[in-house]
Tab-separated table of C-alpha atoms and ligand atoms in Angstrom:
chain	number	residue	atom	x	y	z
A	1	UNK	CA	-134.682	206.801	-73.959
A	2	UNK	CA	-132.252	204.186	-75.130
A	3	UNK	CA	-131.456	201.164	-72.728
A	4	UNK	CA	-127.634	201.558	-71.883
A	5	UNK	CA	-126.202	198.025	-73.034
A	6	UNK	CA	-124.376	196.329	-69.646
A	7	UNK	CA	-120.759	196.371	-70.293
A	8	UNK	CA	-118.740	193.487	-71.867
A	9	UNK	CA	-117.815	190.814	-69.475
A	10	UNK	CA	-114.367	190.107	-69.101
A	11	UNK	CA	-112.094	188.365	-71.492
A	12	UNK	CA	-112.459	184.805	-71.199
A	13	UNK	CA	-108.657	184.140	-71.190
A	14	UNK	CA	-108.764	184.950	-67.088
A	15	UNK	CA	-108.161	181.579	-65.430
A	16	UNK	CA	-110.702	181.428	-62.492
A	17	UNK	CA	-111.144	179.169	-59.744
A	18	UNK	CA	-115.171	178.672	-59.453
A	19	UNK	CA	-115.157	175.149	-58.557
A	20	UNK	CA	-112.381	172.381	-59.034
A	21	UNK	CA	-113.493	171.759	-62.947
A	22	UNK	CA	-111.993	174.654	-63.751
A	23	UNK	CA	-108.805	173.142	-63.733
A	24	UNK	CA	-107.700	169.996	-66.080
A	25	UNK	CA	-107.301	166.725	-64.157
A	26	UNK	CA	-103.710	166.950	-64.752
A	27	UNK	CA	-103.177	170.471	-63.978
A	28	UNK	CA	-104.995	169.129	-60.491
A	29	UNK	CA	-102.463	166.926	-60.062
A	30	UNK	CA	-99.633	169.055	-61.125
A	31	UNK	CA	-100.961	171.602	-58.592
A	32	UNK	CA	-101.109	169.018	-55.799
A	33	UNK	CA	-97.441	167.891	-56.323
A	34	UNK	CA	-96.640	171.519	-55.699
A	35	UNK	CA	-98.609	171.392	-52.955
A	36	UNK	CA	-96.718	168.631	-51.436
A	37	UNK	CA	-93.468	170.602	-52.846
A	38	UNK	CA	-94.504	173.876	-50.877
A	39	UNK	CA	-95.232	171.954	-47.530
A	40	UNK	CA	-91.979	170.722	-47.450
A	41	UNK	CA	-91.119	174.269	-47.209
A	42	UNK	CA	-89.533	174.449	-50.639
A	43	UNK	CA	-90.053	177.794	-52.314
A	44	UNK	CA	-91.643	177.471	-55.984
A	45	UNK	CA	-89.535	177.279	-59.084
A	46	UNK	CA	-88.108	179.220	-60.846
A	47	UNK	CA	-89.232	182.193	-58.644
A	48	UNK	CA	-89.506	182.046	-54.978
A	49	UNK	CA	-91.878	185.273	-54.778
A	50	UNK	CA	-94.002	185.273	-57.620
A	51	UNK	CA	-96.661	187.314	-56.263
A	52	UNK	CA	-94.188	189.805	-55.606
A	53	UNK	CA	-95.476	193.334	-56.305
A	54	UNK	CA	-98.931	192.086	-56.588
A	55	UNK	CA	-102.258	192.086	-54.831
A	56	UNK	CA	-105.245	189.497	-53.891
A	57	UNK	CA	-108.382	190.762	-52.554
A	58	UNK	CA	-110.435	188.330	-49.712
A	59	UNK	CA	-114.088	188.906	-49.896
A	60	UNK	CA	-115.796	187.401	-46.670
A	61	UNK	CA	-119.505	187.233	-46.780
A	62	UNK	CA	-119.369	184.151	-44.154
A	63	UNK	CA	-116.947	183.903	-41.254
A	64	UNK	CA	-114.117	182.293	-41.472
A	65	UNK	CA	-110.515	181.385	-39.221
A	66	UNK	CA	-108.546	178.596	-42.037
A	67	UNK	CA	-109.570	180.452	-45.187
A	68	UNK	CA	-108.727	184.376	-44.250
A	69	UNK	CA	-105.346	182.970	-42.155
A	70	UNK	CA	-103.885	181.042	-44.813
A	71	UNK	CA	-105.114	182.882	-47.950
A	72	UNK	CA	-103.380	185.922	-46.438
A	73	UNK	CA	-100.378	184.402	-44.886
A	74	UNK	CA	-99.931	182.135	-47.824
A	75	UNK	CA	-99.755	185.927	-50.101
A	76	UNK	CA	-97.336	187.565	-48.185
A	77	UNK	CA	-95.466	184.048	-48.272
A	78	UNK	CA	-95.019	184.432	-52.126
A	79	UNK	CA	-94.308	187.766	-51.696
A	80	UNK	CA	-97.543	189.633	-52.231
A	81	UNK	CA	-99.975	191.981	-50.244
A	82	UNK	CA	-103.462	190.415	-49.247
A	83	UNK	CA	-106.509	192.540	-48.709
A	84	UNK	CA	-109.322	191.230	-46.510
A	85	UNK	CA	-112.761	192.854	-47.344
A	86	UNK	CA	-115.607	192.117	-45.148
A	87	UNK	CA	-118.807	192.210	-46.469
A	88	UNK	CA	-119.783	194.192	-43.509
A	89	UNK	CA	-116.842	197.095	-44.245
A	90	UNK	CA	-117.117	197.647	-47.426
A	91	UNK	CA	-119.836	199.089	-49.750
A	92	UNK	CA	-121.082	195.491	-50.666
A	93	UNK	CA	-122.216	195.941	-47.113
A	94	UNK	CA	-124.126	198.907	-48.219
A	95	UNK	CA	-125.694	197.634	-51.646
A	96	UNK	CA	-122.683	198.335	-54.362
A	97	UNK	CA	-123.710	195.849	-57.266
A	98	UNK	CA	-120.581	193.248	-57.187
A	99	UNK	CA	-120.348	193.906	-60.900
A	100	UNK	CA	-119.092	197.172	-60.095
A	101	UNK	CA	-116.726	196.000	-57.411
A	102	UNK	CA	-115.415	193.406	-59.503
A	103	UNK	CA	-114.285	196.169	-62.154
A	104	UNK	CA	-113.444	198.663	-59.808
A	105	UNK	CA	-111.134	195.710	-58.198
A	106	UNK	CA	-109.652	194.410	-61.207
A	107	UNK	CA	-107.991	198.020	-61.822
A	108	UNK	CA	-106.591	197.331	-58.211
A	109	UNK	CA	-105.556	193.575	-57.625
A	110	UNK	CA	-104.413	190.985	-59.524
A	111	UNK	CA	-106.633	188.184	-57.959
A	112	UNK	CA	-110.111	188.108	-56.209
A	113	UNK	CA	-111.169	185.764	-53.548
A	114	UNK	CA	-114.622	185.562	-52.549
A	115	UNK	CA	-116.862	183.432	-49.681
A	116	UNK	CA	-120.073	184.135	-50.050
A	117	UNK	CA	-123.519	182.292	-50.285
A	118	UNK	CA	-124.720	181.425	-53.537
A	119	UNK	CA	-122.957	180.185	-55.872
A	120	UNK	CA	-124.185	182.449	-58.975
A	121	UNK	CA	-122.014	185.560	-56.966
A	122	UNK	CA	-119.218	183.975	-57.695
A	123	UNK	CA	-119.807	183.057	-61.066
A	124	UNK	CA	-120.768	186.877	-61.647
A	125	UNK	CA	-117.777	188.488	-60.172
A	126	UNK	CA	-115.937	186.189	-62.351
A	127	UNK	CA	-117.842	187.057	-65.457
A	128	UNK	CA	-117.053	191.096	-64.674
A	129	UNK	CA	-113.999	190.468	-63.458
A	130	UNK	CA	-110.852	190.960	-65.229
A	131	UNK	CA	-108.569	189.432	-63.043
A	132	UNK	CA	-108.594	185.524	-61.582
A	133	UNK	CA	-111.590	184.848	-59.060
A	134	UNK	CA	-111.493	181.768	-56.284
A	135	UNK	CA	-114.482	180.346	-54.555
A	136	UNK	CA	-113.242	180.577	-50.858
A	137	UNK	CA	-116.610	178.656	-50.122
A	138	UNK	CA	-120.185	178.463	-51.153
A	139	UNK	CA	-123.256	176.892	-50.468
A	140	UNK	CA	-122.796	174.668	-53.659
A	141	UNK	CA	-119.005	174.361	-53.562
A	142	UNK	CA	-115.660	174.280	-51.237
A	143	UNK	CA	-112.557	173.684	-54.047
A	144	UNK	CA	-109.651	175.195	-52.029
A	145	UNK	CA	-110.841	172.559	-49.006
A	146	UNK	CA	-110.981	170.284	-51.786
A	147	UNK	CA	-106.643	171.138	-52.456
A	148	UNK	CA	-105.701	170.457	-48.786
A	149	UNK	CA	-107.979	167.300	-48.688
A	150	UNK	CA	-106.512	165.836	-51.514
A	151	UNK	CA	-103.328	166.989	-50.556
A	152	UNK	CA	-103.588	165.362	-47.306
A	153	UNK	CA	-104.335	162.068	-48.963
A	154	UNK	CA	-101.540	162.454	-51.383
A	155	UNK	CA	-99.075	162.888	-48.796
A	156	UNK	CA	-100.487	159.625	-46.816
A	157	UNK	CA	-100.990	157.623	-49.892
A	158	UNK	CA	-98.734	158.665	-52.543
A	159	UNK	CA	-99.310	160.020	-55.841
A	160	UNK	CA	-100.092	156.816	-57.562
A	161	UNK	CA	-102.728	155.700	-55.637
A	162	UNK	CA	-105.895	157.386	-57.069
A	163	UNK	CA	-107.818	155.274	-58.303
A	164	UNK	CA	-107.396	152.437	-55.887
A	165	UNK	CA	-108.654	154.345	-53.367
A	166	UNK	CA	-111.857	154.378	-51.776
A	167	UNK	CA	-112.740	157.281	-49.715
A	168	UNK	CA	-116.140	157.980	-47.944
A	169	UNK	CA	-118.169	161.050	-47.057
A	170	UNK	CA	-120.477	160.799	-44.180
A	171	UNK	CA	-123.663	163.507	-43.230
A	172	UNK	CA	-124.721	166.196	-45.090
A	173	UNK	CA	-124.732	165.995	-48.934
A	174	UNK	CA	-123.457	169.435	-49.071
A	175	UNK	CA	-120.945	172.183	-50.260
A	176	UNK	CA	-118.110	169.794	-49.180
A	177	UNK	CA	-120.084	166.505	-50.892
A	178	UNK	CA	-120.522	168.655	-54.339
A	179	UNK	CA	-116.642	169.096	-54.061
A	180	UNK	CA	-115.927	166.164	-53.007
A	181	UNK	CA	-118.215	164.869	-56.209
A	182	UNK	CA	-115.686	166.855	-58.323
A	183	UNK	CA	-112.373	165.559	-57.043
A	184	UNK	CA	-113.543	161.813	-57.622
A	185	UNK	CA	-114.542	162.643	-60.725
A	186	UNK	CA	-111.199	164.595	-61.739
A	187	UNK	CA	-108.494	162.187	-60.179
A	188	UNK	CA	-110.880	158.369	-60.193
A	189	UNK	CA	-110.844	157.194	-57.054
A	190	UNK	CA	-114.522	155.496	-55.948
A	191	UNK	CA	-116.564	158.315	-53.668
A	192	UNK	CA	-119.093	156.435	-51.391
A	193	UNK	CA	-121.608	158.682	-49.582
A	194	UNK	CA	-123.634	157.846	-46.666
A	195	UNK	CA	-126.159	160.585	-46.469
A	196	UNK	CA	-129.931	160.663	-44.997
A	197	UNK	CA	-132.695	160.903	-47.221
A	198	UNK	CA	-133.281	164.166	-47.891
A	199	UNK	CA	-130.171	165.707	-47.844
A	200	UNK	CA	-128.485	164.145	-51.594
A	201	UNK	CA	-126.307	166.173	-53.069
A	202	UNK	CA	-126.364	168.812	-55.914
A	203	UNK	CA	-127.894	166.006	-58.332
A	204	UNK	CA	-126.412	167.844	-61.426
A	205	UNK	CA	-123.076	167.520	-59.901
A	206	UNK	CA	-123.919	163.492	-58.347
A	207	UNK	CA	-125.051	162.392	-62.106
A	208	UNK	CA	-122.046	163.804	-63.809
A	209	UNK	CA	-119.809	162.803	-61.708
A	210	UNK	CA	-121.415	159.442	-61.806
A	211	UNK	CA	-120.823	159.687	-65.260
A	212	UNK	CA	-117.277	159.519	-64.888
A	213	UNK	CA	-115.930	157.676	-61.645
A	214	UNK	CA	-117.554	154.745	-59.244
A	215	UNK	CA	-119.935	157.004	-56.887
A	216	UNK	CA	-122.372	154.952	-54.451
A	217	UNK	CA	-124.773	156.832	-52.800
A	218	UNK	CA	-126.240	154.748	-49.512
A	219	UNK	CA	-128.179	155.455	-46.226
A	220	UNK	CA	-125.989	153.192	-44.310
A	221	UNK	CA	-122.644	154.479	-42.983
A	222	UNK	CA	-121.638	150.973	-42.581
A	223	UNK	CA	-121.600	150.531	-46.167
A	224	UNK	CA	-119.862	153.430	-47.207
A	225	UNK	CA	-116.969	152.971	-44.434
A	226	UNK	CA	-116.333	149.352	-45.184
A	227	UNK	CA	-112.587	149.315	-46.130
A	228	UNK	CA	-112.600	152.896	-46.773
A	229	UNK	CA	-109.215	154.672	-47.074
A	230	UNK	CA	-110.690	157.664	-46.026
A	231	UNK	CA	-113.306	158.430	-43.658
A	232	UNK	CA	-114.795	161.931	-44.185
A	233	UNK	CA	-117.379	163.914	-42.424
A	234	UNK	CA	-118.443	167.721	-41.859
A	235	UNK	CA	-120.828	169.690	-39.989
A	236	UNK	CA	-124.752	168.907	-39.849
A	237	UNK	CA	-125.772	172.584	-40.189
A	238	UNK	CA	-123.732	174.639	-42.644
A	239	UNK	CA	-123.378	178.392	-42.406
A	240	UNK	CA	-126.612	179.969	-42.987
A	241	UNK	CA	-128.341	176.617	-41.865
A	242	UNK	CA	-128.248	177.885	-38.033
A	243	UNK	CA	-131.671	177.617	-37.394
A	244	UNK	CA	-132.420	174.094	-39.083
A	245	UNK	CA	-129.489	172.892	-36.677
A	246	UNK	CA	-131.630	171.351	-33.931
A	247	UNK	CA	-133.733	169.904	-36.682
A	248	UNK	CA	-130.969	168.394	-38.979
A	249	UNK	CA	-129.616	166.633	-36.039
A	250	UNK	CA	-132.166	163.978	-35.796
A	251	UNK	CA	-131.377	163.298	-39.250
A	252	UNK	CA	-128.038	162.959	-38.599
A	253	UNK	CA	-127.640	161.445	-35.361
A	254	UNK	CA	-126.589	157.776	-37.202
A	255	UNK	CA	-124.226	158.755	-39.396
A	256	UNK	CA	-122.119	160.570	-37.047
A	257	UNK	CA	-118.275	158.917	-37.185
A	258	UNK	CA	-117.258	157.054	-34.172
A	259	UNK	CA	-114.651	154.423	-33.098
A	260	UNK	CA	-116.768	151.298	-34.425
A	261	UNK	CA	-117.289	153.581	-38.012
A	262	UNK	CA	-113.119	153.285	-37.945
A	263	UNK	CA	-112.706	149.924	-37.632
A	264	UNK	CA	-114.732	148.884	-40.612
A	265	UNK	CA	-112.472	150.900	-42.546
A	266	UNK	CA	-109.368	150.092	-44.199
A	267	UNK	CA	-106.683	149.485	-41.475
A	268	UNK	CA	-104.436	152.101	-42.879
A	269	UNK	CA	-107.169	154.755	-43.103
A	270	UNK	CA	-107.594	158.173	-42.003
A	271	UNK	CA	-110.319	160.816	-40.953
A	272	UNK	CA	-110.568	163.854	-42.442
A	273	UNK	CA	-112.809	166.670	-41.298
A	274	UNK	CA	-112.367	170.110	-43.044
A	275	UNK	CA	-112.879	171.902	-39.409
A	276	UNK	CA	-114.730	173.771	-37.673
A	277	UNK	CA	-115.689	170.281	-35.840
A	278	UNK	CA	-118.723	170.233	-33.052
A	279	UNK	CA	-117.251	166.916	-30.879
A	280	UNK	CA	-119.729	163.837	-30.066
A	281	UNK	CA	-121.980	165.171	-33.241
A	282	UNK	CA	-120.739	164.673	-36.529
A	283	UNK	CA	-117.840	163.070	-35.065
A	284	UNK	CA	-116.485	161.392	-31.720
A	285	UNK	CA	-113.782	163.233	-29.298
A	286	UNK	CA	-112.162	159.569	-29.897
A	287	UNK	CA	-111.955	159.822	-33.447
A	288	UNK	CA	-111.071	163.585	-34.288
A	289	UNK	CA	-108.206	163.421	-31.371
A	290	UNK	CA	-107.517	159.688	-32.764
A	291	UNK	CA	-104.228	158.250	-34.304
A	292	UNK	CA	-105.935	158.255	-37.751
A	293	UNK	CA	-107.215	161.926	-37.539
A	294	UNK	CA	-105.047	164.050	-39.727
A	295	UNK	CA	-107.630	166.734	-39.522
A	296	UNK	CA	-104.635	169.275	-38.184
A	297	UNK	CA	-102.075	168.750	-41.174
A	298	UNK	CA	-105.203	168.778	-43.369
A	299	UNK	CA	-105.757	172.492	-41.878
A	300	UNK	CA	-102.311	173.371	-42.581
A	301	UNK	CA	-102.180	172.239	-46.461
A	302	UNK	CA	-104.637	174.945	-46.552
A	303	UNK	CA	-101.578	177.085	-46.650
A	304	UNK	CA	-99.957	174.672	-48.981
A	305	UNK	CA	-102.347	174.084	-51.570
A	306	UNK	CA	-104.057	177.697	-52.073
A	307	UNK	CA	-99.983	178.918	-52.346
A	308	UNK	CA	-99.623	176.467	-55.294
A	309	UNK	CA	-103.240	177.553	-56.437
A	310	UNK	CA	-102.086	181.290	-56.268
A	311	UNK	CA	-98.774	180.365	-58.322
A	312	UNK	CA	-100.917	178.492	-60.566
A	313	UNK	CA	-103.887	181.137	-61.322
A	314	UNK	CA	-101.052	184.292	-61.647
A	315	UNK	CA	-97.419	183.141	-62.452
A	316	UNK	CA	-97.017	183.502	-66.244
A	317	UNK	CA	-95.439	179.842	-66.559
A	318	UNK	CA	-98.552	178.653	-64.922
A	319	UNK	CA	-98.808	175.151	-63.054
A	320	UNK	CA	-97.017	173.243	-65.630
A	321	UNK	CA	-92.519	172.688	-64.849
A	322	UNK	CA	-93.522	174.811	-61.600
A	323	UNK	CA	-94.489	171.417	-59.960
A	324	UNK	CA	-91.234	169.011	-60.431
A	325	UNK	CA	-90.083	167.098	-57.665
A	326	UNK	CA	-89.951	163.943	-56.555
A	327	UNK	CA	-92.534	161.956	-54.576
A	328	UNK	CA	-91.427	161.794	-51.207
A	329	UNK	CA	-93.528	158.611	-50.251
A	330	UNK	CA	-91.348	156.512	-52.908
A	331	UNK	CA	-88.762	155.336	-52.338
B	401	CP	N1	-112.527	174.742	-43.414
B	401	CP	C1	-112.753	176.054	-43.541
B	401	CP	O1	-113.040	176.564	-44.627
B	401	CP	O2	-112.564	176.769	-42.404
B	401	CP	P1	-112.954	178.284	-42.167
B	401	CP	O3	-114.444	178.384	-42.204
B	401	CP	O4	-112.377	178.590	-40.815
B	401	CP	O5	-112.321	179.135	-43.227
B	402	NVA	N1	-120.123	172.914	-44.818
B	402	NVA	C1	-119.518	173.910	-43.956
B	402	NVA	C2	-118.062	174.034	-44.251
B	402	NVA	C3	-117.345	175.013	-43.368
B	402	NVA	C4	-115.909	175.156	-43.698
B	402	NVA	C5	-120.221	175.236	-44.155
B	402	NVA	O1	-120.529	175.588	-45.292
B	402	NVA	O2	-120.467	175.918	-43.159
């Protein structure tokens, strides 16, 4: 019998969202002065509902509270209907390839968004897929975080300030390092990571974005925080890391960021923690509840950024003229 050839993959034309290089630099920034443009509660340009009549699947494989709230509200906001899929409800649950789901949802949606674990699913779904796909989180990669960070930073700093700034990632060299790895990279500002030994980040990621943008890699959180703009830290254990937790903490136990961390920094800088937080580990009550935390309107540009990420991925004009405005921190 004749092998059945696997189907085409899907044109290549679909814009996806796998990590943050799959946007230009300047279509980053373009998206991020949306962004800022959309949490000002301005409606995009020229249509205020572009999404309308249209549909976005949400694939969870992990849990989630930020990424399934503001991926659906942020839909319905531009005037479209999300779909939340749990892995659990669904077929997936039950052993459906997802190269079948991803056809059988392109004839349904007009975007995919998918949190899952490894990284290779969501490059998959994209490959079968003949609508846009977004990486809602991996274990390699966390690019819509990566939005509201930067967003966050934009709004404190300006949109000038990129590559002046320093900004520092402390604990695990993981999903949120890799990203962060990316966004240096993409905009130049100098990425300094304090991370044990043992716990690096993706090296392919570390050595090209070394290629391209001031990265330091130390074991000292001193070093790294030293007039930092930015101070930056995230959970010890990641999802599906549960049971290395107790472990990982010994590890960790010196780089967690605390009042003194703060004061080596630059006096005008913030903390950032993408949230879900465990208090007096990675971080101190004193810090996350702090006058430089702006861990809560970095939640919120969530919303924000994925919206202009949405308009980006499926309006026709695409992120280009749909970003004017002014910057509200000249002037
Ligand atoms: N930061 C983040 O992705 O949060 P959730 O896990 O709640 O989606
Ligand atoms: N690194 C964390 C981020 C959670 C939003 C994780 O993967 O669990």
């Amino acid at each position: 019998m004749t092998a059945v050839a696997p189907p085409a993959p899907a044109a290549s034309s679909v814009r996806h969202f796998r990590t943050l290089r799959d946007l230009s630099p300047s279509e980053l920034r373009d998206l991020l002065v949306l962004g800022e443009r959309l949490a000002q509660r301005l409606p995009p340009e020229p249509d205020p509902q572009p999404l309308a009549g249209r549909s976005v699947a949400l694939i969870f494989q992990k849990n989630s509270t930020r990424t399934r709230v503001s991926f659906e509200v942020g839909v319905h906001q531009l005037g479209g209907l999300p779909i939340f899929l749990s892995q659990a409800d669904t077929q997936m649950g039950r052993g459906e390839p997802l190269r079948d789901t991803a056809r059988v949802l392109s004839g349904y949606v007009d975007a995919v968004m998918i949190r899952t674990f490894h990284q290779e699913t969501v490059e998959e779904l994209a490959r079968f897929s003949r609508v846009p796909v977004v990486n809602g989180l991996t274990d390699l990669y966390h690019p819509c975080q990566l939005l509201a960070d930067l967003l966050t930073i934009q709004q404190e700093f300006g949109r000038d300030r990129w590559s002046d700034l320093r900004v520092a990632w402390l604990g695990d060299g993981n999903n949120m390092a890799n990203s962060w790895l990316n966004a240096a990279a993409m905009l130049g500002f100098e990425l300094r990571l304090a991370v044990p030994e043992g716990f690096d980040p993706d090296p392919d990621t570390l050595a090209r974005a070394r290629s391209e943008t001031t990265v330091v890699l130390t074991r000292d959180p001193r070093d790294a925080a030293r007039g930092a703009h930015v101070l930056n830290t995230d959970v010890w254990a990641s999802m599906g890391q549960e049971e290395e937790a107790e472990e990982r903490m010994s590890h960790f136990r010196p780089f967690q960021v605390d009042g003194d961390l703060m004061d080596r920094a630059d006096p005008d800088a913030i903390f950032l923690h993408c949230l879900p937080a465990h208090r007096g580990e990675e971080v101190t009550e004193e810090v996350l509840e702090g006058p430089r935390s702006r861990i809560f309107q970095e939640a919120e540009n969530r919303l924000h950024a994925q919206k202009a990420l949405l308009v980006h991925l499926l309006s026709g004009a695409g992120i280009h003229g749909a970003a004017a405005g002014p910057d509200p921190s000249i002037g």
